[in-house]
Amino acid sequence: MDLKELNPEDVVFALDIGTRSVIGTAGIVKDKKFVVISEYYVEHEKRAMIDGQIHDVSLVANAVNAVKNKIEKDLHIKLENVSIAAAGRFLRTVSVKEEMKIDYNKEIDRNTIRSLELTAVKSAEKKVNEDTKGRLYCVGYSVKGYYLNNYLIGNLMYQRGEKISAEIIATFLPRSVIDSLYSVMEKVGLQVVNLTLEPIAAMEAALPQNLRLLNLALVDVGAGTSEIAISDKNTVSAYGMVPQAGDEITEIISQKYMVDFNKGEKIKKQCGKVKDITYTDVLGMENRIASKDVVKLISPAVKKIADEIGESIVELNGGRSTSAVFLVGGGAHTPKLKDFIAEKLNLPLNRIAIKDRHSVQDCVCRDNSLGSAGVTVLGIALVSIRRLGHGFVDVILNGNVVSLFNSHNHTVMDVMLQAGVDPGNLIGKNGQNIRFVLNDIKRVAFGTLASNAEVTINGLKKTMDDKVKEGDNIEIKYAVNGKKAAPKITDYVQKVYSISFFVNDIIENLEPLAYIDGNKVKIDSYINEGDNVNIAFPKTLGDYEKYFSDNDDEDNLIYYLNGEKLDKNYIINEGDRIYRVTENSPSKKEEPKTESENLKAAANEITVVANGKNVVLTGKRKYIFVDIFNHIEFDLTRVRGKLFLRLNGENAGYYDALSDGDVIEVGWE
């Protein structure tokens, strides 16, 4: 290509910053492929990085600057933007199991499941924080299994039970790792336009999108660590890291053959490619060794690394092996590594493949000498091209900005994770039910139903699983718990009534009576859990004697109405004038008093104020609140809201006693 016609804005610049080296790649997009037009590899002057962690920002910046200057010279342009990756070796992956008690009477829905998962992730974060300082980003989690009442189950949706559990693997990245990378870029005058994770970049390069439907593992065997990514169902489902890799093998060779680290690395790379290896040790003596002897020397260490890689793959993949394993990175060609991984995972050897630059379908490289070590940098460039975004995605959650590490397509659930939302805010609890006995029949008063969380994105109703993008405005209306049941005895009295009648010309009232655990209470009393409630509805003469009469000699009493003797089953009617005598009375029936005498005996006239108007109550010895409905226009049968009863400014009940001068208010709220 003619570099003179090169537009600097079309150039994609990617950096892979490793423990021992920095690889820089510049290219353009042509025919839907990333075409490499300049590339440079440089090793760090000193041990500026240990296991991928930047320990000396200035030394790392020197290496990056050397790469930058070389490519700028090649292309005759100034590089201003860069795409980088955070090392997967810094990922902290933990496995936890959390449980949640649920309402047996309610089907398990998606919000309940997501709340359970969120609870588990928060628990995982707490566990990671025990040995990791600073802020953490959750870059992903996968569910190993769900449990219903302690039994493993494939799907919790629409199930019922008393307890659910989820076992998850969650992965976190310390913010300090990102900050040190940004510090290096600032020192060399580069603006980070995209930040990804090295395992994601490696997978982007080594595994085409159509292959990610399969359950595969990609292992980047570096100098200090082996980083693992699992793909399944078109997504990266889990990340992991094994703290052993190529350097451990090199150190064994260096100690055995008395050479420095660089010569040990050279011997390792020659091993298996040539029959015999010639080298000079630290004493200046030239030596010759057979490759097979070196392989024999390092095999125990290689097997140990392979076993740990295999165990990590199985754990990350939910307790089973993946269908295949792809190896990239400088240590991918370590002798016997493929064989031992295949043995550990019980896979055919042809299911373990090394991916080098030739296999990156979406890239065109002039120089493939870097082999598998140069795969990740191509992936960093590809991720940048496809994402065209930044290292962080900023969204708004209930008015607050939340930054998400741009490692994958994020959902509302991810936003809540990063914002530290309490999982309990997602699921509302129904109000507590009250169980009691009413007139020897078991009854239940139900609490009100809870309302679950509601999600909107930019004003449109969504779910926890919906994807979010830069600048989205997310509103979450959190769940509201139902109210505890608060039953009153009056709730179970179908008709409130009061029958007025006369006994020996003295006015009496029949009205419902209430008892809780044998104790008389007001008819509007609240019922509590376990109460034994009895409601009496007196109607007969016998009921009057039982509940209202204060005469101690009931057995010797005889009752008359209009000259007729009454038995105890007589149903009392409104206005009845009943006369009562004793059995041994000289006169079986008292002479009726004159009308004026009757009125005088019964007279108890009071004046009250009802809804702002004076009302005179006459004809009774005593009056109760319900009597006022005979004197005001108020239809109780047409409900227009919540009924309120007030007496002298206080809430009142139907059977509260009235006195002269009382102020009464009745209405609908």
XYZ file of C-alpha atoms in Angstrom:
669
model
C 0.000 0.000 0.000
C 1.087 3.567 -0.652
C 1.746 5.029 2.806
C 1.958 8.535 1.354
C -1.806 8.485 0.857
C -2.423 7.214 4.377
C -5.010 9.131 6.409
C -3.912 9.141 10.096
C -7.565 9.040 11.193
C -7.983 5.657 9.474
C -5.150 4.041 11.448
C -6.011 1.733 14.351
C -3.177 1.466 16.855
C -3.197 -1.384 19.400
C -0.781 -2.219 22.220
C -0.305 -5.524 24.035
C 1.655 -4.751 27.215
C 3.035 -7.960 28.688
C 5.302 -8.968 31.534
C 8.401 -9.205 29.323
C 7.541 -7.286 26.195
C 5.364 -4.732 24.429
C 3.873 -5.408 21.014
C 2.479 -2.548 18.976
C 0.392 -3.042 15.852
C -0.944 -0.397 13.476
C -3.329 -1.116 10.643
C -6.338 -0.063 8.625
C -9.645 -1.650 7.742
C -9.814 -2.851 4.165
C -12.320 -5.259 2.621
C -13.797 -5.860 6.113
C -10.422 -7.051 7.433
C -7.784 -5.489 9.670
C -4.661 -5.055 7.554
C -1.427 -4.691 9.541
C 0.772 -1.977 8.009
C 3.359 -1.576 10.763
C 4.356 -3.551 13.810
C 7.085 -3.487 16.424
C 8.167 -5.733 19.289
C 10.368 -4.573 22.172
C 11.341 -6.108 25.505
C 11.366 -4.168 28.753
C 14.773 -2.781 29.799
C 14.402 -4.290 33.269
C 11.785 -6.164 35.265
C 9.358 -3.240 35.016
C 6.447 -5.606 35.321
C 6.005 -8.647 37.540
C 3.297 -11.122 36.578
C 1.736 -8.445 34.399
C 1.488 -5.849 37.170
C 3.120 -2.523 36.346
C 5.696 -1.859 39.065
C 7.591 0.936 37.328
C 5.393 3.222 35.211
C 8.383 5.074 33.739
C 10.143 1.928 32.503
C 6.955 0.589 30.913
C 6.372 4.010 29.349
C 9.878 3.851 27.830
C 9.065 0.552 26.109
C 5.690 1.857 24.875
C 7.319 5.037 23.612
C 9.928 3.037 21.685
C 7.157 1.094 19.934
C 5.178 4.251 19.253
C 8.165 6.116 17.799
C 9.147 3.204 15.523
C 5.644 2.909 14.043
C 5.305 6.686 13.656
C 8.601 6.699 11.757
C 7.449 3.835 9.532
C 4.130 5.460 8.671
C 5.195 9.131 8.715
C 2.286 10.033 10.958
C 1.748 10.985 14.575
C -0.173 8.453 16.688
C -2.608 10.024 19.140
C -5.113 7.275 19.955
C -4.540 3.741 21.204
C -6.470 0.612 22.107
C -5.191 -1.453 25.040
C -6.170 -4.422 27.195
C -6.096 -5.139 30.906
C -4.313 -8.356 31.692
C -6.570 -11.227 32.550
C -4.089 -12.290 35.213
C -5.508 -9.568 37.457
C -8.968 -10.992 37.319
C -10.216 -12.295 40.632
C -12.605 -15.187 40.208
C -14.524 -16.686 43.140
C -17.257 -19.262 43.524
C -20.051 -18.744 46.063
C -23.448 -20.200 46.885
C -26.267 -18.063 48.267
C -29.804 -18.927 49.302
C -33.043 -16.984 49.649
C -36.283 -17.764 51.469
C -39.375 -17.281 49.309
C -43.158 -17.360 49.612
C -44.407 -20.860 48.883
C -47.721 -19.501 47.585
C -46.047 -17.370 44.922
C -44.534 -18.629 41.660
C -40.854 -17.875 41.145
C -40.468 -15.176 38.481
C -37.469 -13.708 36.659
C -37.053 -10.821 39.113
C -36.790 -13.299 41.981
C -34.084 -15.238 40.142
C -32.154 -12.073 39.299
C -32.372 -10.924 42.906
C -30.911 -14.265 43.996
C -28.063 -13.939 41.477
C -27.391 -10.353 42.532
C -27.219 -11.450 46.165
C -24.674 -14.108 45.198
C -22.541 -11.612 43.240
C -22.542 -9.200 46.194
C -21.408 -12.057 48.404
C -18.643 -12.885 45.908
C -17.526 -9.245 45.879
C -17.354 -9.244 49.675
C -15.236 -12.397 49.538
C -12.848 -10.893 46.964
C -12.516 -7.696 49.005
C -11.041 -9.697 51.870
C -7.690 -9.873 50.053
C -8.047 -7.142 47.396
C -7.858 -3.457 48.222
C -9.488 -0.718 46.195
C -12.491 -0.537 43.936
C -13.533 -3.580 41.939
C -15.460 -4.004 38.719
C -17.550 -7.102 38.153
C -16.743 -8.045 34.561
C -18.998 -11.083 34.467
C -20.535 -14.031 36.279
C -21.967 -17.399 35.345
C -24.409 -19.657 37.197
C -23.089 -23.127 37.969
C -26.416 -24.397 39.290
C -29.787 -23.533 40.826
C -31.322 -25.304 43.819
C -34.931 -25.601 45.003
C -35.366 -26.697 48.618
C -31.713 -27.910 48.528
C -32.238 -30.039 45.400
C -30.395 -29.240 42.161
C -32.803 -28.055 39.459
C -32.373 -26.971 35.852
C -34.731 -23.982 35.865
C -36.360 -22.083 38.745
C -38.937 -20.240 36.611
C -42.572 -20.822 37.663
C -41.540 -23.243 40.411
C -42.804 -23.045 43.993
C -40.878 -23.708 47.150
C -39.692 -22.375 50.464
C -36.004 -21.820 49.670
C -33.963 -21.258 46.499
C -30.196 -21.189 46.022
C -27.726 -20.310 43.289
C -24.076 -21.266 42.932
C -22.166 -18.778 40.783
C -18.678 -17.949 39.548
C -18.055 -14.181 39.513
C -15.046 -12.362 38.100
C -13.734 -8.983 39.259
C -11.058 -6.578 38.024
C -9.303 -4.110 40.362
C -9.533 -0.484 39.214
C -5.858 0.029 40.133
C -4.849 -2.157 37.159
C -6.706 0.153 34.796
C -5.335 3.290 36.454
C -1.682 2.177 36.004
C -2.287 1.466 32.297
C -3.814 4.905 31.824
C -0.828 6.499 33.617
C 1.558 4.899 31.116
C -0.515 6.141 28.174
C -0.593 9.672 29.561
C 3.210 9.692 29.845
C 3.640 8.867 26.148
C 0.900 11.216 24.953
C -1.654 8.600 23.876
C -5.400 8.806 24.374
C -7.090 5.496 25.209
C -10.069 5.045 22.873
C -10.830 1.456 23.818
C -10.032 -0.779 26.765
C -10.783 -4.483 26.841
C -9.598 -7.604 28.661
C -6.763 -9.682 27.218
C -8.813 -12.948 27.307
C -11.594 -11.218 25.369
C -9.104 -9.856 22.839
C -7.472 -13.260 22.402
C -10.864 -14.869 21.885
C -11.877 -12.164 19.419
C -8.830 -13.008 17.302
C -8.640 -16.771 17.738
C -12.320 -17.732 17.746
C -14.584 -16.432 14.981
C -18.069 -15.388 16.059
C -19.668 -18.465 14.550
C -17.519 -20.736 16.746
C -18.588 -19.054 19.975
C -21.880 -20.851 19.869
C -19.819 -23.866 20.929
C -18.576 -24.542 24.426
C -14.852 -23.750 24.020
C -11.918 -22.716 26.195
C -9.204 -20.296 25.142
C -5.982 -20.312 27.168
C -3.426 -17.521 26.805
C -0.199 -19.048 28.139
C 1.951 -16.064 29.009
C 5.132 -15.542 30.953
C 3.762 -15.375 34.492
C 0.183 -16.618 34.250
C -2.146 -18.621 32.060
C -5.375 -16.751 31.392
C -8.572 -18.596 30.535
C -11.805 -17.562 28.825
C -14.832 -19.798 28.286
C -17.268 -19.324 25.405
C -20.753 -20.788 25.318
C -23.952 -19.868 23.501
C -22.398 -16.933 21.650
C -20.956 -15.209 24.704
C -17.894 -15.215 26.941
C -19.399 -16.924 29.969
C -16.468 -17.027 32.401
C -12.871 -15.927 32.988
C -10.109 -17.456 35.023
C -6.393 -17.400 35.717
C -3.763 -19.957 36.704
C -0.673 -18.415 38.401
C 1.788 -20.622 36.507
C 3.065 -20.301 32.963
C 6.184 -20.077 30.806
C 8.522 -18.360 33.284
C 8.308 -21.279 35.685
C 9.546 -23.629 32.955
C 12.306 -21.229 31.942
C 13.564 -20.958 35.535
C 13.857 -24.751 35.795
C 15.969 -24.818 32.620
C 18.118 -21.890 33.808
C 18.909 -23.548 37.126
C 19.610 -26.954 35.622
C 21.919 -25.771 32.844
C 23.420 -22.743 34.637
C 22.330 -20.069 32.170
C 20.667 -16.687 32.593
C 16.962 -16.257 32.080
C 17.198 -15.133 28.451
C 19.328 -18.131 27.443
C 16.978 -20.393 29.354
C 14.095 -18.929 27.337
C 16.024 -19.598 24.113
C 16.632 -23.224 25.096
C 12.923 -23.649 25.883
C 11.929 -22.307 22.460
C 14.444 -24.576 20.666
C 13.348 -27.608 22.627
C 11.358 -29.908 20.405
C 12.326 -28.071 17.214
C 15.875 -29.404 16.952
C 17.464 -32.664 17.984
C 20.354 -31.110 19.940
C 20.816 -27.689 21.527
C 24.171 -25.904 21.923
C 24.549 -23.193 24.571
C 27.158 -21.389 26.700
C 26.692 -21.438 30.486
C 27.532 -18.708 33.024
C 31.082 -20.131 33.340
C 31.702 -19.548 29.661
C 31.714 -23.227 28.820
C 29.990 -24.441 25.704
C 27.569 -27.309 26.199
C 25.469 -29.588 24.061
C 22.252 -31.227 25.245
C 19.590 -33.360 23.613
C 16.097 -31.808 23.252
C 14.534 -34.977 24.638
C 16.504 -34.532 27.884
C 15.172 -30.999 28.262
C 11.632 -32.263 27.658
C 12.123 -34.915 30.300
C 13.430 -32.281 32.730
C 10.499 -29.906 32.358
C 7.684 -32.474 31.936
C 6.702 -32.632 35.674
C 6.362 -28.842 35.809
C 4.496 -28.741 32.491
C 2.095 -31.433 33.750
C 1.473 -29.438 36.911
C 0.600 -26.346 34.864
C -1.601 -28.389 32.510
C -3.434 -29.986 35.444
C -4.178 -26.598 36.987
C -5.342 -25.236 33.631
C -7.599 -28.269 33.186
C -9.038 -27.997 36.694
C -9.741 -24.290 36.204
C -11.491 -24.949 32.874
C -13.749 -27.552 34.494
C -14.596 -25.259 37.407
C -15.317 -22.260 35.179
C -17.428 -24.413 32.863
C -19.804 -25.633 35.546
C -18.049 -28.880 36.474
C -17.502 -30.285 32.986
C -14.905 -30.145 30.253
C -15.308 -27.888 27.231
C -15.627 -29.394 23.757
C -12.178 -28.129 22.724
C -9.284 -25.969 23.939
C -7.371 -23.349 21.963
C -3.922 -22.180 23.091
C -2.350 -18.798 22.324
C 0.528 -16.810 23.797
C 4.270 -17.288 23.935
C 4.004 -20.393 26.129
C 1.486 -22.193 23.897
C 4.276 -24.201 22.225
C 5.716 -25.487 25.509
C 6.571 -29.176 24.867
C 3.976 -31.691 26.149
C 1.540 -28.968 27.244
C -1.092 -29.994 24.685
C -0.694 -33.664 25.596
C -1.125 -33.098 29.336
C -4.153 -30.797 28.908
C -5.840 -33.380 26.663
C -5.139 -36.073 29.252
C -6.505 -33.939 32.118
C -9.725 -33.046 30.283
C -10.136 -36.508 28.778
C -10.199 -35.030 25.269
C -8.658 -36.352 22.049
C -5.352 -34.645 21.301
C -6.792 -33.133 18.133
C -9.265 -31.180 20.326
C -6.319 -29.167 21.736
C -5.101 -26.671 19.120
C -2.507 -23.899 19.047
C -3.730 -20.744 17.355
C -1.198 -18.469 15.695
C -1.583 -15.425 13.476
C -2.290 -17.512 10.390
C -5.597 -18.588 11.938
C -6.913 -15.055 12.605
C -9.480 -14.886 9.825
C -10.259 -11.195 10.076
C -6.637 -9.988 9.882
C -4.051 -9.704 7.140
C -0.444 -9.767 8.410
C 2.730 -9.276 6.396
C 4.809 -10.828 9.150
C 3.692 -13.851 11.122
C 6.981 -14.421 12.923
C 5.417 -13.590 16.284
C 3.243 -16.684 15.960
C 0.883 -17.382 18.851
C 2.507 -14.608 20.937
C 1.172 -12.020 18.475
C -2.468 -13.129 18.504
C -3.716 -11.028 21.423
C -2.578 -7.679 19.956
C -4.588 -8.428 16.809
C -7.595 -9.179 19.002
C -7.189 -5.826 20.787
C -7.347 -4.081 17.416
C -10.372 -6.117 16.294
C -12.285 -5.380 19.510
C -11.582 -1.678 19.042
C -12.792 -1.732 15.430
C -15.998 -3.598 16.269
C -16.824 -1.723 19.402
C -15.732 1.757 18.378
C -16.240 2.709 21.967
C -14.296 3.565 25.067
C -13.043 1.679 28.035
C -16.076 2.597 30.079
C -19.774 2.938 29.357
C -21.545 5.678 31.328
C -25.263 5.358 32.044
C -27.613 7.117 34.440
C -29.386 5.102 37.136
C -32.076 6.974 39.060
C -30.251 10.254 38.474
C -26.736 9.004 39.284
C -23.966 8.267 36.754
C -22.727 4.643 36.775
C -19.535 3.653 34.890
C -19.288 0.126 33.497
C -16.119 -1.530 32.286
C -16.724 -2.037 28.578
C -15.857 -5.741 28.520
C -19.143 -7.013 27.043
C -22.704 -6.005 26.251
C -24.147 -4.837 29.536
C -27.637 -5.297 30.933
C -29.675 -3.450 33.549
C -28.550 -6.189 35.946
C -24.898 -5.215 35.370
C -25.719 -1.568 36.106
C -27.303 -2.560 39.406
C -24.275 -4.682 40.274
C -21.893 -1.802 39.668
C -24.104 0.658 41.522
C -24.219 -1.608 44.574
C -28.019 -1.895 44.604
C -29.362 -4.004 47.453
C -30.866 -7.205 45.962
C -33.681 -6.929 48.473
C -34.975 -3.925 46.523
C -35.952 -6.130 43.604
C -38.396 -8.459 45.299
C -41.243 -7.275 47.451
C -42.602 -9.398 50.278
C -46.324 -9.911 50.594
C -47.840 -8.562 53.781
C -48.010 -10.994 56.709
C -51.201 -13.019 56.956
C -53.137 -13.260 60.235
C -54.522 -16.670 61.182
C -57.279 -16.857 63.787
C -60.453 -18.711 64.792
C -63.837 -17.044 64.327
C -66.827 -18.715 65.958
C -64.971 -22.080 65.908
C -64.032 -21.768 62.217
C -60.397 -21.273 61.127
C -59.960 -18.048 59.164
C -57.108 -16.208 57.441
C -56.861 -12.474 56.902
C -54.488 -11.869 54.005
C -51.850 -9.158 53.909
C -51.688 -6.981 50.803
C -49.689 -8.152 47.790
C -46.219 -6.760 47.147
C -45.289 -4.965 43.947
C -42.026 -6.016 42.292
C -39.421 -3.704 40.825
C -40.191 -1.922 37.551
C -37.535 -0.869 35.030
C -37.617 1.763 32.312
C -34.844 2.716 29.876
C -35.293 6.138 28.314
C -38.924 6.059 29.402
C -39.741 2.638 27.898
C -40.671 -0.332 30.080
C -37.878 -2.929 30.149
C -36.582 -5.866 32.198
C -33.434 -6.613 34.198
C -32.085 -8.571 31.212
C -32.388 -5.790 28.649
C -29.157 -4.360 27.254
C -27.946 -0.827 27.975
C -25.739 1.503 25.993
C -23.762 4.687 26.521
C -25.919 7.531 27.836
C -29.015 5.471 28.623
C -31.277 6.888 31.324
C -32.404 4.013 33.525
C -35.131 4.377 36.114
C -35.813 1.595 38.581
C -38.909 1.763 40.732
C -37.933 -0.588 43.494
C -40.210 -3.221 44.940
C -42.760 -2.224 47.607
C -43.597 -4.666 50.372
C -47.203 -5.519 51.056
C -48.840 -4.387 54.300
C -49.449 -6.722 57.190
C -53.051 -7.851 57.566
C -54.958 -5.728 60.087
C -58.372 -7.361 60.431
C -61.031 -5.855 62.684
C -63.925 -7.716 64.198
C -66.304 -5.357 62.356
C -64.894 -6.724 59.063
C -66.717 -9.969 59.845
C -70.016 -8.379 60.893
C -72.042 -8.318 57.698
C -74.626 -5.878 59.009
C -74.185 -3.380 61.787
C -77.468 -3.092 63.644
C -78.994 -1.984 66.929
C -82.499 -3.038 68.001
C -84.176 -0.738 70.538
C -87.025 -1.990 72.732
C -88.481 -1.472 76.231
C -88.368 -3.644 79.321
C -90.702 -2.365 81.996
C -90.747 0.940 80.095
C -86.970 1.297 80.219
C -85.293 1.394 76.789
C -82.783 -1.351 75.988
C -80.550 -2.119 72.939
C -79.579 -5.378 71.248
C -76.307 -5.127 69.355
C -73.520 -7.502 68.244
C -71.020 -8.433 70.939
C -67.396 -9.445 70.501
C -65.047 -11.607 72.566
C -61.359 -12.425 72.108
C -60.055 -15.402 74.053
C -63.178 -15.170 76.238
C -62.744 -11.490 77.087
C -65.319 -8.944 75.962
C -63.855 -6.327 73.617
C -65.097 -3.491 71.432
C -66.691 -4.571 68.182
C -64.071 -2.622 66.166
C -61.073 -4.197 67.955
C -58.147 -5.513 65.899
C -57.614 -9.272 65.588
C -54.105 -10.628 66.164
C -52.359 -13.865 65.172
C -53.817 -16.870 66.968
C -56.787 -15.028 68.475
C -59.914 -17.015 69.281
C -62.722 -14.645 68.274
C -66.383 -15.024 69.009
C -69.106 -12.712 67.744
C -72.556 -12.951 69.256
C -75.587 -11.657 67.356
C -78.302 -11.382 70.044
C -81.863 -11.506 68.695
C -83.991 -13.438 71.172
C -85.277 -12.837 74.683
C -82.880 -15.520 75.896
C -79.981 -13.610 74.242
C -81.062 -10.474 76.078
C -80.979 -12.286 79.412
C -77.598 -13.845 78.617
C -75.759 -10.775 77.407
C -77.538 -7.645 78.674
C -79.739 -8.270 81.698
C -78.255 -7.496 85.084
C -80.982 -9.394 87.001
C -79.576 -12.237 89.130
C -82.872 -14.136 89.333
C -83.431 -14.952 85.665
C -84.942 -18.381 86.366
C -87.877 -16.797 88.233
C -88.642 -14.130 85.639
C -91.631 -14.141 83.304
C -91.913 -11.844 80.268
C -95.118 -10.491 78.670
C -95.901 -8.662 75.458
C -99.393 -7.340 74.846
C -100.623 -9.567 77.627
C -99.069 -12.707 76.077
C -96.444 -14.716 77.907
C -93.136 -14.964 76.002
C -90.721 -17.857 75.898
C -86.949 -17.420 75.729
C -86.856 -18.052 71.924
C -88.968 -15.022 71.157
C -87.228 -12.800 68.564
C -87.267 -9.221 69.794
C -88.473 -6.580 67.347
C -87.765 -2.863 67.159
C -90.042 -0.924 69.584
C -91.348 -3.936 71.512
C -92.727 -3.046 74.969
C -92.039 -6.040 77.126
C -92.955 -6.355 80.772
C -91.084 -8.502 83.256
C -92.342 -9.937 86.574
C -91.061 -12.525 89.025
C -92.658 -15.988 89.264
C -93.862 -15.504 92.858
C -95.152 -11.953 92.400
C -98.662 -11.374 93.724
C -99.509 -9.875 90.409
C -98.278 -11.855 87.389
C -98.287 -8.689 85.379
C -97.580 -5.152 86.416
C -100.172 -2.612 85.443
C -98.989 -0.623 82.444
C -98.077 2.929 83.245
C -99.723 5.848 81.577
C -98.142 7.181 78.408
C -96.855 10.263 80.213
C -95.332 8.056 82.916
C -93.681 5.908 80.266
C -92.153 8.896 78.529
C -90.922 10.258 81.800
C -89.292 6.935 82.764
C -87.587 6.582 79.449
C -86.696 10.199 78.912
C -83.003 10.796 78.306
C -82.772 13.561 75.801
C -79.371 14.711 74.517
C -78.258 17.153 71.836
C -75.234 16.467 69.643
C -73.618 18.164 66.630
C -73.529 15.818 63.596
C -71.690 17.053 60.495
C -72.172 20.629 61.616
C -75.895 20.380 62.503
C -77.603 20.083 65.901
C -79.400 16.755 66.340
C -81.701 15.911 69.265
C -81.714 12.286 70.350
C -84.727 11.143 72.387
C -86.487 7.958 73.430
C -83.550 5.957 74.825
C -81.865 5.592 78.134
C -78.455 5.564 76.452
C -77.193 6.275 72.963
C -74.375 4.872 70.847
C -72.636 6.203 67.718
C -74.675 4.050 65.308
C -77.894 5.772 66.489
C -76.879 8.942 64.646
C -77.537 7.254 61.269
C -81.296 7.390 62.099
C -81.087 11.188 62.204
C -78.752 12.131 59.325
C -78.859 11.518 55.574
C -75.977 9.119 54.959
C -76.127 5.960 52.826
C -73.750 3.306 54.126
C -74.616 0.951 51.253
C -73.034 3.193 48.583
C -69.302 3.087 49.238
C -67.489 6.190 48.000
C -64.109 5.666 49.632
C -62.878 4.838 53.105
C -65.476 5.513 55.809
C -64.378 7.688 58.710
C -66.158 8.043 62.095
C -64.984 10.757 64.486
C -66.204 11.672 67.948
C -64.965 14.947 69.379
C -62.085 14.912 66.876
C -60.963 11.339 67.630
C -61.530 8.162 65.586
C -64.635 6.388 66.855
C -66.412 3.019 66.615
C -70.029 2.187 65.902
C -70.720 1.334 69.532
C -69.013 4.220 71.305
C -71.347 5.879 73.848
C -72.713 9.340 73.084
C -73.157 12.202 75.580
C -74.861 15.566 75.477
C -72.810 18.129 73.499
C -70.697 15.583 71.572
C -69.382 16.628 68.125
C -69.815 13.893 65.484
C -68.262 13.668 62.002
C -69.187 10.997 59.421
C -67.977 10.865 55.807
C -65.894 9.260 53.056
C -62.167 9.893 52.674
